[in-house]
């Protein structure tokens, strides 16, 4: 029900925009988050949005999360990419409406992931 896209191979300093399209239901009342998992590392929080937005310190000022509820789509604009941003990026829906959190265990529907590779 969540389809992530937009990943790819870019050089350091470049930009990418990830998209996450939701189908089957409306998620406008739910926070939507982006998480990422690098090889050999645990899944980590990147950003989340409901009415407000929250970011991991490592991406603050470089990444912007947004949503278009009319299109049931969430975006992650990633600028000034660094090699350490290399990971599989996942979008996810919060399990409870009208709330928001950074903990991946609070999210119940997950997209399949899209790979972002940043070369130095």
Tab-separated table of C-alpha atoms in Angstrom:
chain	number	residue	atom	x	y	z
A	1	UNK	CA	0.000	0.000	0.000
A	2	UNK	CA	3.043	2.261	0.218
A	3	UNK	CA	5.244	2.550	-2.859
A	4	UNK	CA	8.541	4.383	-2.486
A	5	UNK	CA	10.483	5.635	-5.476
A	6	UNK	CA	13.115	8.142	-6.513
A	7	UNK	CA	16.310	6.567	-5.247
A	8	UNK	CA	19.454	6.326	-7.303
A	9	UNK	CA	23.194	6.825	-7.542
A	10	UNK	CA	24.419	10.395	-7.191
A	11	UNK	CA	27.607	12.226	-6.333
A	12	UNK	CA	28.161	13.995	-3.066
A	13	UNK	CA	26.503	17.400	-3.045
A	14	UNK	CA	23.712	16.363	-5.390
A	15	UNK	CA	19.981	16.275	-4.708
A	16	UNK	CA	17.284	13.630	-4.942
A	17	UNK	CA	13.576	13.650	-4.247
A	18	UNK	CA	11.956	10.522	-2.902
A	19	UNK	CA	8.245	9.897	-3.247
A	20	UNK	CA	5.962	7.587	-1.317
A	21	UNK	CA	2.561	6.946	-2.852
A	22	UNK	CA	-0.134	5.432	-0.665
A	23	UNK	CA	-2.992	3.440	-2.071
A	24	UNK	CA	-6.018	1.703	-0.661
A	25	UNK	CA	-6.909	4.238	2.003
A	26	UNK	CA	-6.473	7.844	3.006
A	27	UNK	CA	-3.652	8.585	5.387
A	28	UNK	CA	-4.303	12.291	5.921
A	29	UNK	CA	-4.902	11.850	9.669
A	30	UNK	CA	-1.679	9.900	10.150
A	31	UNK	CA	1.910	10.928	10.481
A	32	UNK	CA	4.082	9.651	7.652
A	33	UNK	CA	7.748	9.039	8.197
A	34	UNK	CA	10.934	8.318	6.351
A	35	UNK	CA	13.498	5.969	7.820
A	36	UNK	CA	16.716	4.584	6.416
A	37	UNK	CA	18.931	1.587	6.895
A	38	UNK	CA	22.556	1.468	5.846
A	39	UNK	CA	24.385	-1.841	5.370
A	40	UNK	CA	25.224	-3.386	8.716
A	41	UNK	CA	23.353	-0.739	10.648
A	42	UNK	CA	19.989	-0.501	12.349
A	43	UNK	CA	17.056	1.290	10.806
A	44	UNK	CA	17.110	4.946	11.814
A	45	UNK	CA	14.672	7.816	11.813
A	46	UNK	CA	15.062	10.472	9.123
A	47	UNK	CA	11.947	12.661	9.143
A	48	UNK	CA	8.252	12.603	9.876
A	49	UNK	CA	5.285	14.812	9.123
A	50	UNK	CA	1.732	15.239	10.189
A	51	UNK	CA	0.753	18.856	10.695
A	52	UNK	CA	4.302	19.614	11.814
A	53	UNK	CA	7.630	18.143	10.843
A	54	UNK	CA	10.534	16.576	12.722
A	55	UNK	CA	13.997	15.687	11.496
A	56	UNK	CA	16.979	13.716	12.616
A	57	UNK	CA	19.855	16.005	13.531
A	58	UNK	CA	21.976	14.421	10.816
A	59	UNK	CA	19.662	15.647	8.036
A	60	UNK	CA	18.266	18.858	9.504
A	61	UNK	CA	18.800	21.744	7.114
A	62	UNK	CA	19.469	19.440	4.167
A	63	UNK	CA	16.319	17.328	3.896
A	64	UNK	CA	12.719	18.500	3.662
A	65	UNK	CA	9.683	16.292	4.159
A	66	UNK	CA	6.340	17.288	2.697
A	67	UNK	CA	3.006	15.720	1.887
A	68	UNK	CA	0.223	16.158	-0.614
A	69	UNK	CA	-2.862	14.567	0.914
A	70	UNK	CA	-4.875	15.118	-2.269
A	71	UNK	CA	-2.413	12.787	-3.986
A	72	UNK	CA	-1.861	10.593	-0.934
A	73	UNK	CA	1.853	11.103	-1.418
A	74	UNK	CA	4.733	11.999	0.870
A	75	UNK	CA	8.020	13.424	-0.384
A	76	UNK	CA	11.546	13.679	0.917
A	77	UNK	CA	13.649	16.324	-0.779
A	78	UNK	CA	17.294	15.565	-0.096
A	79	UNK	CA	19.879	18.242	-0.819
A	80	UNK	CA	23.628	18.401	-0.247
A	81	UNK	CA	23.799	14.631	-0.100
A	82	UNK	CA	26.759	13.038	1.663
A	83	UNK	CA	28.233	9.537	1.339
A	84	UNK	CA	26.935	8.792	4.833
A	85	UNK	CA	23.388	9.274	3.533
A	86	UNK	CA	23.808	6.058	1.548
A	87	UNK	CA	21.062	3.672	2.647
A	88	UNK	CA	17.783	2.068	1.730
A	89	UNK	CA	15.082	4.601	2.473
A	90	UNK	CA	11.674	3.470	3.675
A	91	UNK	CA	8.443	5.369	4.048
A	92	UNK	CA	5.988	4.352	6.714
A	93	UNK	CA	2.611	5.230	8.191
A	94	UNK	CA	2.150	5.851	11.923
A	95	UNK	CA	-0.097	3.291	13.563
A	96	UNK	CA	-2.222	5.906	15.416
A	97	UNK	CA	-4.001	8.944	13.990
A	98	UNK	CA	-3.413	12.490	15.237
A	99	UNK	CA	-0.034	11.708	16.760
A	100	UNK	CA	3.591	11.702	15.668
A	101	UNK	CA	6.799	10.074	16.817
A	102	UNK	CA	10.331	9.173	15.735
A	103	UNK	CA	10.274	5.542	16.858
A	104	UNK	CA	10.031	3.107	13.971
A	105	UNK	CA	8.059	0.679	16.160
A	106	UNK	CA	5.199	3.212	16.155
A	107	UNK	CA	4.787	2.780	12.386
A	108	UNK	CA	2.757	-0.126	11.024
A	109	UNK	CA	2.697	0.099	7.223
A	110	UNK	CA	5.981	0.202	5.360
A	111	UNK	CA	6.967	0.723	1.759
A	112	UNK	CA	9.392	-1.599	0.034
A	113	UNK	CA	12.344	0.776	0.248
A	114	UNK	CA	14.326	2.666	-2.346
A	115	UNK	CA	18.121	2.649	-2.485
A	116	UNK	CA	20.065	5.886	-2.312
A	117	UNK	CA	23.781	5.674	-3.036
A	118	UNK	CA	25.975	8.744	-2.671
A	119	UNK	CA	29.487	8.526	-4.046
A	120	UNK	CA	32.338	10.699	-2.830
